[in-house]
Amino acid sequence: MTLRTVLRNERRLLAADPALRIALAVFAVLFVYALVNGMAWERFQERTVEAARTGNAERTRALEQELAAIEAGGRPSSPFSDPRAPNVLGGARGAHTAALEPGPLTALAVGQSDLLPYYYDVSIYTNESSFQQNGEVENPLNLMVGRFDLAFVTVYLLPLLVLALSFNVLSEEREQGTLALTLSQPVSARDVVSAKLAFRALLVVGLAAGVSLLGILATGGASFGRVLLWCGTVILYALFWFALAAWVNSLRRSSAWNATVLVGAWLVLVVVLPAAINIAAGLLHPLPSRVEMITAQREASNDAVNRRSELLARYLEDHPEMASGVVADEPGLGALAWAATDAVNGRLEEVTAVHDARRAEQLALVRRYRFLSPALLAQEVLIDAAGTGDARFARFQSQVRTFADEWRQFFVPAILADERMNAGILPDVPTFRFVDEEPGDVARRTAVPLLFLGGLVVLMSVGAGVGLGRVRGAN
């Protein structure tokens, strides 16, 4: 008997097993449904981003027409929203929406894109509370359990398919009395199990990678590095579970015992440990209540209204470059209002600094203990490869903060000097352009989780190889 004979027999046995055929068909449907679901979410995001860009263009066009009409002798549409006032043009009426394009592989892994904001309306009033709020109304069940995408199927359900195909690759031979006959041929138990698992791995990995590549082609593709990272992670993660099944089979116990142990391992590694780590992060580093931010904003607003002149003087001391054109004895209402706004913003920064510190501590704890769960490692790399992880959204938010500073630096001097705006100023108003990270940044960030996951595969494979080397026909 040769390994080719073993592979041929395995193909025939699996083709003749109706339960396995049904399992493969069900998982094929799940993979395709997950892909369709992810593509639907990506299209929704693309429509939202396009609507934001259209809104920016329409808003600018309407302001340009009104300013031109006023210069020609017309009157503002409302005396309370005169676009010639810099606090109006730089405020909510002239706000610019900064939006983040969907990640390169969002259709495969929704990740954090349905939880973290991917657009902000930036104006002179943008402050820390703006970054703590999400304007989208989302199904709370989706936010709690995550969307059903390819990453979800791969991390949570794919191991079950692997275990269903491989929990009894050796124990079944023994229970049917064919192990001694098989090992009487010039093959070892290690060879037989390796051949069986290799055939099953080709089926599983081929299904997962095939649907992933189909999704990549259907959505316009992505960089070769991201595709390679995605497929490599899927393969490594599947191989871990095959190696675990091989090790459990090498212990020479019954098929029922193997199934119980492997399902228990899936429950602990995929469900219990990730949940426990997340709960621990929330308990050890609880986030401040959002009510605290709202209360701080209200108190700071009330206090600032009564101290506007004092706050303006302090603001000009801290920002002497802004003092040009401000009449100290009779400052304009816009200057006084901006001084109060800046004081409120400063108070909110103090409150959100505590929130950000706690959030960073939570992430540090999760990153420290993620190595306990291969599922956490695989999920981290998959969403990073897709461009829907925390890192890309943090980069987006950082660039929006920088853009908000540029926006204020453009309008605040005019507010303090009580200047009037005209249509000629609109081409010079700042616009937002997101600069995405380089593929090398993603590769460096995911190198450690991938190496650790690969190390687990090697460790399990070596353990299985040693155990299977002790198997004899009489075992």
Coordinates of C-alpha atoms in Angstrom, one line a residue:
M1 CA 0.0 0.0 0.0
T2 CA 1.3 3.5 -0.9
L3 CA 0.4 6.9 0.2
R4 CA -1.3 7.4 -3.1
T5 CA -3.5 4.5 -2.4
V6 CA -4.4 6.0 1.0
L7 CA -5.4 9.3 -0.6
R8 CA -7.5 7.5 -3.2
N9 CA -9.3 5.5 -0.6
E10 CA -9.9 8.6 1.5
R11 CA -11.4 10.4 -1.5
R12 CA -13.8 7.4 -2.1
L13 CA -14.7 7.1 1.6
L14 CA -15.5 10.8 2.0
A15 CA -17.5 10.9 -1.2
A16 CA -19.5 7.9 0.0
D17 CA -20.2 9.4 3.4
P18 CA -23.5 11.4 3.2
A19 CA -22.9 13.2 6.6
L20 CA -19.6 14.6 5.4
R21 CA -21.1 15.7 2.1
I22 CA -23.8 17.5 3.9
A23 CA -21.3 19.2 6.2
L24 CA -19.2 20.4 3.4
A25 CA -22.3 21.7 1.5
V26 CA -23.5 23.5 4.6
F27 CA -20.2 25.2 5.1
A28 CA -20.0 26.1 1.5
V29 CA -23.3 27.9 1.8
L30 CA -22.2 29.6 5.0
F31 CA -19.0 30.8 3.3
V32 CA -20.9 32.2 0.4
Y33 CA -23.6 33.8 2.6
A34 CA -20.9 35.4 4.7
L35 CA -19.2 36.8 1.6
V36 CA -22.5 38.2 0.3
N37 CA -23.2 39.8 3.8
G38 CA -19.8 41.4 3.8
M39 CA -20.1 42.7 0.3
A40 CA -23.5 44.2 1.2
W41 CA -21.9 46.1 4.2
E42 CA -19.0 47.3 2.0
R43 CA -21.5 48.7 -0.6
F44 CA -23.4 50.4 2.2
Q45 CA -20.2 52.1 3.4
E46 CA -19.3 53.1 -0.1
R47 CA -22.7 54.7 -0.6
T48 CA -22.3 56.6 2.7
V49 CA -18.8 57.9 1.8
E50 CA -20.0 58.9 -1.6
A51 CA -23.0 60.8 0.0
A52 CA -20.6 62.6 2.3
R53 CA -18.5 63.7 -0.7
T54 CA -21.6 64.8 -2.6
G55 CA -22.7 66.7 0.5
N56 CA -19.4 68.5 0.7
A57 CA -19.6 69.6 -3.0
E58 CA -23.3 70.7 -2.7
R59 CA -22.6 72.6 0.5
T60 CA -19.7 74.5 -1.1
R61 CA -21.6 75.2 -4.2
A62 CA -24.6 76.6 -2.2
L63 CA -22.3 78.8 -0.1
E64 CA -20.5 80.1 -3.2
Q65 CA -23.8 81.0 -4.9
E66 CA -25.1 82.8 -1.8
L67 CA -21.9 84.7 -1.2
A68 CA -21.9 85.8 -4.8
A69 CA -25.5 86.9 -4.6
I70 CA -24.7 89.0 -1.4
E71 CA -21.8 90.7 -3.2
A72 CA -24.2 91.5 -6.0
G73 CA -26.5 93.4 -3.5
G74 CA -28.6 90.6 -2.2
R75 CA -29.3 89.6 1.4
P76 CA -28.4 86.5 3.4
S77 CA -31.0 83.8 3.6
S78 CA -31.0 84.3 7.4
P79 CA -29.6 87.0 9.5
F80 CA -28.5 84.4 12.0
S81 CA -26.5 82.3 9.5
D82 CA -24.8 85.0 7.3
P83 CA -22.1 83.1 5.4
R84 CA -19.9 86.2 5.5
A85 CA -19.4 85.6 9.2
P86 CA -16.3 83.3 9.7
N87 CA -17.9 81.5 12.6
V88 CA -20.8 80.6 10.3
L89 CA -18.7 79.7 7.3
G90 CA -16.4 77.7 9.5
G91 CA -19.2 76.4 11.7
A92 CA -21.9 73.8 11.1
R93 CA -23.2 75.5 7.9
G94 CA -19.9 75.2 6.1
A95 CA -18.7 72.0 7.8
H96 CA -16.6 69.5 5.8
T97 CA -17.3 65.8 6.2
A98 CA -14.1 63.8 6.6
A99 CA -14.8 60.2 5.5
L100 CA -12.8 56.9 5.5
E101 CA -13.0 54.6 2.5
P102 CA -13.8 51.0 3.3
G103 CA -10.8 48.8 3.9
P104 CA -9.3 46.9 1.0
L105 CA -10.9 43.6 2.1
T106 CA -13.9 44.9 4.0
A107 CA -16.1 42.4 2.2
L108 CA -14.2 39.6 3.8
A109 CA -13.9 41.0 7.4
V110 CA -16.2 43.8 8.6
G111 CA -14.1 44.1 11.7
Q112 CA -14.5 47.4 13.6
S113 CA -16.0 49.2 10.6
D114 CA -19.6 48.7 11.9
L115 CA -18.6 49.9 15.4
L116 CA -16.1 52.7 15.0
P117 CA -17.2 56.0 13.2
Y118 CA -15.9 56.3 9.6
Y119 CA -16.9 59.9 9.0
Y120 CA -16.9 63.1 11.0
D121 CA -18.4 66.5 10.3
V122 CA -15.5 68.9 10.9
S123 CA -16.0 72.5 11.9
I124 CA -14.6 75.1 14.3
Y125 CA -16.8 73.4 16.9
T126 CA -15.4 69.9 16.5
N127 CA -14.1 68.8 19.9
E128 CA -13.4 65.6 21.9
S129 CA -17.1 64.9 22.3
S130 CA -17.3 64.7 18.5
F131 CA -14.9 61.8 18.5
Q132 CA -16.8 59.9 21.2
Q133 CA -20.1 59.8 19.3
N134 CA -21.2 57.8 16.3
G135 CA -23.9 59.3 14.1
E136 CA -25.0 55.9 12.7
V137 CA -27.9 54.1 14.2
E138 CA -26.9 50.4 14.2
N139 CA -28.6 47.2 15.3
P140 CA -27.3 46.6 18.8
L141 CA -27.3 42.8 18.3
N142 CA -24.9 43.3 15.4
L143 CA -22.6 45.4 17.5
M144 CA -22.7 42.8 20.3
V145 CA -21.9 39.7 18.4
G146 CA -20.3 41.1 15.2
R147 CA -21.4 40.7 11.7
F148 CA -21.6 37.4 9.9
D149 CA -18.6 37.7 7.6
L150 CA -15.9 35.5 6.2
A151 CA -13.6 36.3 9.2
F152 CA -16.4 35.2 11.6
V153 CA -16.9 31.9 9.7
T154 CA -13.2 31.3 9.5
V155 CA -12.4 32.0 13.2
Y156 CA -15.5 30.5 14.9
L157 CA -17.0 27.9 12.5
L158 CA -14.1 26.6 10.4
P159 CA -12.5 24.7 13.3
L160 CA -15.7 22.8 13.7
L161 CA -15.6 21.6 10.1
V162 CA -11.9 20.6 10.6
L163 CA -12.7 18.7 13.8
A164 CA -15.7 17.0 12.2
L165 CA -13.5 15.7 9.4
S166 CA -10.5 14.7 11.5
F167 CA -11.4 13.7 15.0
N168 CA -11.4 10.0 14.1
V169 CA -8.8 9.6 11.4
L170 CA -6.9 7.0 13.4
S171 CA -9.3 5.9 16.1
E172 CA -11.9 4.8 13.5
E173 CA -9.3 2.5 11.9
R174 CA -8.7 0.9 15.3
E175 CA -12.4 0.5 16.1
Q176 CA -13.1 -1.1 12.7
G177 CA -10.2 -3.4 13.1
T178 CA -8.4 -2.2 10.0
L179 CA -5.5 -0.5 11.6
A180 CA -3.4 -3.7 11.9
L181 CA -4.0 -4.6 8.3
T182 CA -3.1 -1.0 7.2
L183 CA 0.1 -0.9 9.2
S184 CA 1.1 -4.3 7.8
Q185 CA 1.8 -2.5 4.6
P186 CA 5.0 -0.5 4.1
V187 CA 3.5 2.6 5.7
S188 CA 3.6 4.0 9.2
A189 CA 0.7 5.4 11.3
R190 CA 2.3 8.8 10.9
D191 CA 2.2 8.5 7.1
V192 CA -1.4 7.3 7.1
V193 CA -2.7 10.1 9.4
S194 CA -0.7 12.7 7.5
A195 CA -2.1 11.5 4.2
K196 CA -5.7 11.5 5.5
L197 CA -5.3 15.0 7.1
A198 CA -3.6 16.4 4.0
F199 CA -6.5 15.4 1.8
R200 CA -9.0 16.9 4.3
A201 CA -6.9 20.1 4.6
L202 CA -7.0 20.5 0.8
L203 CA -10.8 20.4 0.9
V204 CA -11.1 22.8 3.8
V205 CA -8.4 25.3 2.9
G206 CA -9.5 25.1 -0.8
L207 CA -13.0 26.0 0.2
A208 CA -12.0 28.9 2.5
A209 CA -9.4 30.3 0.2
G210 CA -11.5 29.8 -2.9
V211 CA -14.4 31.8 -1.5
S212 CA -12.0 34.5 -0.2
L213 CA -10.4 34.9 -3.6
L214 CA -13.8 35.0 -5.2
G215 CA -14.8 37.9 -2.9
I216 CA -11.5 39.7 -3.6
L217 CA -12.1 39.5 -7.4
A218 CA -15.7 40.5 -7.0
T219 CA -14.9 43.6 -5.0
G220 CA -12.1 44.9 -7.2
G221 CA -9.2 43.2 -5.6
A222 CA -6.5 44.4 -3.2
S223 CA -2.8 44.6 -2.9
F224 CA -0.9 41.3 -3.2
G225 CA 0.5 41.7 0.3
R226 CA -2.9 41.9 1.9
V227 CA -4.3 38.9 -0.1
L228 CA -1.2 36.9 0.8
L229 CA -1.6 37.8 4.5
W230 CA -5.3 36.9 4.5
C231 CA -4.8 33.5 2.8
G232 CA -1.7 32.7 4.8
T233 CA -3.6 33.3 8.1
V234 CA -6.5 31.2 7.0
I235 CA -4.2 28.3 6.1
L236 CA -2.2 28.6 9.3
Y237 CA -5.3 28.7 11.4
A238 CA -6.8 25.7 9.7
L239 CA -3.5 23.8 10.0
F240 CA -3.5 24.5 13.8
W241 CA -6.8 22.7 14.2
F242 CA -5.7 19.8 12.0
A243 CA -2.5 19.5 14.0
L244 CA -4.5 19.5 17.2
A245 CA -6.7 16.8 15.9
A246 CA -3.6 14.7 14.9
W247 CA -2.2 15.1 18.3
V248 CA -5.4 14.0 20.0
N249 CA -5.6 11.0 17.7
S250 CA -2.0 10.1 18.6
L251 CA -3.2 9.6 22.2
R252 CA -4.8 6.4 21.0
R253 CA -8.2 6.8 22.7
S254 CA -11.7 6.2 21.3
S255 CA -13.4 8.4 18.7
A256 CA -16.0 9.6 21.3
W257 CA -13.2 10.7 23.6
N258 CA -11.4 12.4 20.8
A259 CA -14.6 14.3 19.8
T260 CA -15.2 15.4 23.4
V261 CA -11.7 16.7 23.9
L262 CA -11.6 18.5 20.6
V263 CA -15.0 20.2 21.0
G264 CA -13.9 21.2 24.5
A265 CA -10.7 22.6 23.1
W266 CA -12.7 24.6 20.5
L267 CA -15.1 25.9 23.3
V268 CA -12.2 27.0 25.5
L269 CA -9.9 28.5 22.8
V270 CA -12.5 30.1 20.6
V271 CA -15.3 31.1 23.0
V272 CA -14.3 31.0 26.7
L273 CA -10.8 32.5 26.7
P274 CA -11.6 35.5 24.3
A275 CA -14.7 36.3 26.3
A276 CA -12.8 36.0 29.6
I277 CA -10.1 38.3 28.4
N278 CA -12.6 40.9 27.2
I279 CA -14.5 40.8 30.5
A280 CA -11.3 41.1 32.5
A281 CA -10.3 44.1 30.4
G282 CA -13.6 45.8 31.2
L283 CA -13.5 45.0 34.9
L284 CA -9.8 45.9 35.5
H285 CA -9.9 49.1 33.4
P286 CA -13.5 50.3 33.3
L287 CA -14.2 53.2 31.0
P288 CA -15.6 56.4 32.5
S289 CA -19.3 57.0 32.1
R290 CA -20.4 59.0 29.0
V291 CA -22.6 61.0 31.4
E292 CA -19.5 62.4 33.0
M293 CA -18.5 63.9 29.6
I294 CA -22.0 65.4 29.1
T295 CA -22.0 66.9 32.6
A296 CA -18.5 68.3 32.2
Q297 CA -19.5 69.9 28.9
R298 CA -22.6 71.5 30.4
E299 CA -20.7 72.8 33.4
A300 CA -17.9 74.2 31.3
S301 CA -20.4 75.9 28.9
N302 CA -22.3 77.6 31.8
D303 CA -19.0 78.8 33.4
A304 CA -17.6 80.0 30.0
V305 CA -20.6 82.1 29.2
N306 CA -20.1 84.2 32.4
R307 CA -16.3 84.6 31.9
R308 CA -16.0 85.2 28.1
S309 CA -14.0 88.4 28.4
E310 CA -11.5 86.8 30.8
L311 CA -11.3 83.7 28.7
L312 CA -10.6 85.7 25.6
A313 CA -7.7 87.6 27.2
R314 CA -6.3 84.3 28.4
Y315 CA -6.7 82.7 25.0
L316 CA -4.8 85.6 23.3
E317 CA -2.0 85.2 25.9
D318 CA -1.7 81.6 25.0
H319 CA -2.0 82.2 21.3
P320 CA -0.3 85.5 20.6
E321 CA -0.2 84.7 16.8
M322 CA -4.0 85.0 16.9
A323 CA -4.0 88.5 18.5
S324 CA -3.6 90.4 15.2
G325 CA -6.7 92.5 14.5
V326 CA -8.4 91.9 17.8
V327 CA -9.6 95.1 19.6
A328 CA -8.9 94.4 23.2
D329 CA -11.3 97.0 24.6
E330 CA -14.2 96.1 22.3
P331 CA -13.9 92.5 21.1
G332 CA -16.5 91.2 18.8
L333 CA -19.2 88.7 19.8
G334 CA -17.6 86.1 17.6
A335 CA -14.3 86.5 19.5
L336 CA -16.0 86.2 22.8
A337 CA -18.0 83.2 21.7
W338 CA -14.8 81.5 20.4
A339 CA -13.1 82.1 23.8
A340 CA -15.9 80.3 25.6
T341 CA -15.9 77.5 23.0
D342 CA -12.1 77.0 23.5
A343 CA -12.5 76.8 27.2
V344 CA -15.2 74.1 26.9
N345 CA -12.9 72.2 24.5
G346 CA -10.1 72.3 27.0
R347 CA -12.3 70.9 29.7
L348 CA -13.5 68.1 27.4
E349 CA -9.9 67.2 26.6
E350 CA -9.2 66.6 30.3
V351 CA -12.2 64.3 30.6
T352 CA -11.5 62.3 27.5
A353 CA -7.9 61.9 28.4
V354 CA -9.0 59.6 31.2
H355 CA -11.2 57.7 28.8
D356 CA -8.4 57.3 26.3
A357 CA -6.0 56.1 29.0
R358 CA -8.4 53.5 30.2
R359 CA -9.1 52.4 26.6
A360 CA -5.3 52.0 26.0
E361 CA -5.0 49.9 29.1
Q362 CA -7.8 47.6 27.9
L363 CA -6.1 47.2 24.6
A364 CA -2.8 46.5 26.2
L365 CA -4.3 43.8 28.4
V366 CA -6.0 42.1 25.4
R367 CA -2.8 42.3 23.4
R368 CA -0.8 40.8 26.3
Y369 CA -3.1 37.8 26.7
R370 CA -4.2 37.3 23.1
F371 CA -1.5 34.6 22.8
L372 CA -3.6 32.3 25.0
S373 CA -6.1 31.9 22.1
P374 CA -5.3 31.1 18.5
A375 CA -8.7 32.5 17.6
L376 CA -7.7 35.9 18.9
L377 CA -4.5 35.8 17.0
A378 CA -6.1 34.8 13.7
Q379 CA -8.9 37.4 14.1
E380 CA -6.4 40.1 14.8
V381 CA -4.4 39.4 11.6
L382 CA -7.5 38.9 9.4
I383 CA -9.1 42.3 10.3
D384 CA -5.7 43.9 10.0
A385 CA -5.2 42.4 6.5
A386 CA -8.8 43.6 5.6
G387 CA -8.0 47.1 6.8
T388 CA -10.9 47.1 9.3
G389 CA -8.9 46.9 12.5
D390 CA -8.3 49.4 15.3
A391 CA -5.0 50.6 13.8
R392 CA -6.5 51.9 10.6
F393 CA -9.3 53.6 12.4
A394 CA -6.9 55.2 14.9
R395 CA -4.9 56.5 12.0
F396 CA -8.1 58.0 10.4
Q397 CA -9.1 59.6 13.7
S398 CA -5.6 61.1 14.2
Q399 CA -5.7 62.6 10.7
V400 CA -9.2 64.0 11.3
R401 CA -7.9 65.7 14.5
T402 CA -5.0 67.2 12.5
F403 CA -7.5 68.4 9.9
A404 CA -9.8 69.9 12.6
D405 CA -6.8 71.9 13.8
E406 CA -6.1 73.1 10.3
W407 CA -9.7 74.1 9.9
R408 CA -9.6 76.1 13.2
Q409 CA -6.3 77.8 12.2
F410 CA -7.9 78.9 9.0
F411 CA -11.1 80.4 10.5
V412 CA -10.3 81.4 14.1
P413 CA -8.0 84.4 13.2
A414 CA -10.8 85.8 11.1
I415 CA -13.3 85.3 13.9
L416 CA -11.0 87.1 16.4
A417 CA -10.4 90.0 13.9
D418 CA -14.2 90.2 13.1
E419 CA -13.5 89.9 9.4
R420 CA -16.0 89.2 6.6
M421 CA -15.8 86.3 4.2
N422 CA -16.5 86.3 0.5
A423 CA -16.7 83.7 -2.3
G424 CA -13.1 84.1 -3.2
I425 CA -12.0 82.5 0.1
L426 CA -13.7 79.1 -0.6
P427 CA -11.0 77.6 -2.8
D428 CA -8.5 78.1 0.0
V429 CA -10.7 76.4 2.7
P430 CA -8.9 73.1 3.9
T431 CA -10.2 69.8 2.6
F432 CA -9.6 66.3 4.0
R433 CA -7.6 63.6 2.3
F434 CA -6.9 60.3 4.1
V435 CA -3.4 59.0 3.7
D436 CA -3.5 55.2 4.2
E437 CA -0.8 53.1 5.8
E438 CA 1.9 51.3 3.8
P439 CA 1.6 47.5 3.3
G440 CA 4.9 47.2 5.2
D441 CA 3.3 48.7 8.3
V442 CA 0.6 46.0 8.3
A443 CA 3.2 43.3 7.8
R444 CA 5.3 44.4 10.7
R445 CA 2.3 44.7 13.0
T446 CA 1.0 41.2 12.2
A447 CA 4.4 39.5 12.1
V448 CA 4.4 38.5 15.8
P449 CA 0.9 37.0 15.9
L450 CA 1.6 35.0 12.7
L451 CA 4.9 33.7 14.0
F452 CA 3.3 32.6 17.2
L453 CA 0.4 30.9 15.4
G454 CA 3.0 29.2 13.1
G455 CA 4.9 28.1 16.2
L456 CA 1.7 26.5 17.7
V457 CA 1.2 24.6 14.4
V458 CA 4.8 23.3 14.6
L459 CA 4.5 22.4 18.3
M460 CA 1.3 20.5 17.7
S461 CA 2.6 18.7 14.6
V462 CA 5.8 17.6 16.5
G463 CA 3.7 16.3 19.4
A464 CA 1.4 14.4 17.0
G465 CA 4.4 13.0 15.1
V466 CA 6.0 11.7 18.3
G467 CA 2.8 10.2 19.5
L468 CA 2.0 8.6 16.1
G469 CA 5.5 7.2 15.9
R470 CA 4.6 5.0 18.9
V471 CA 1.5 3.5 17.2
R472 CA 1.8 -0.1 16.1
G473 CA -0.7 -2.4 14.5
A474 CA -1.6 -4.1 17.7
N475 CA -2.4 -0.8 19.5

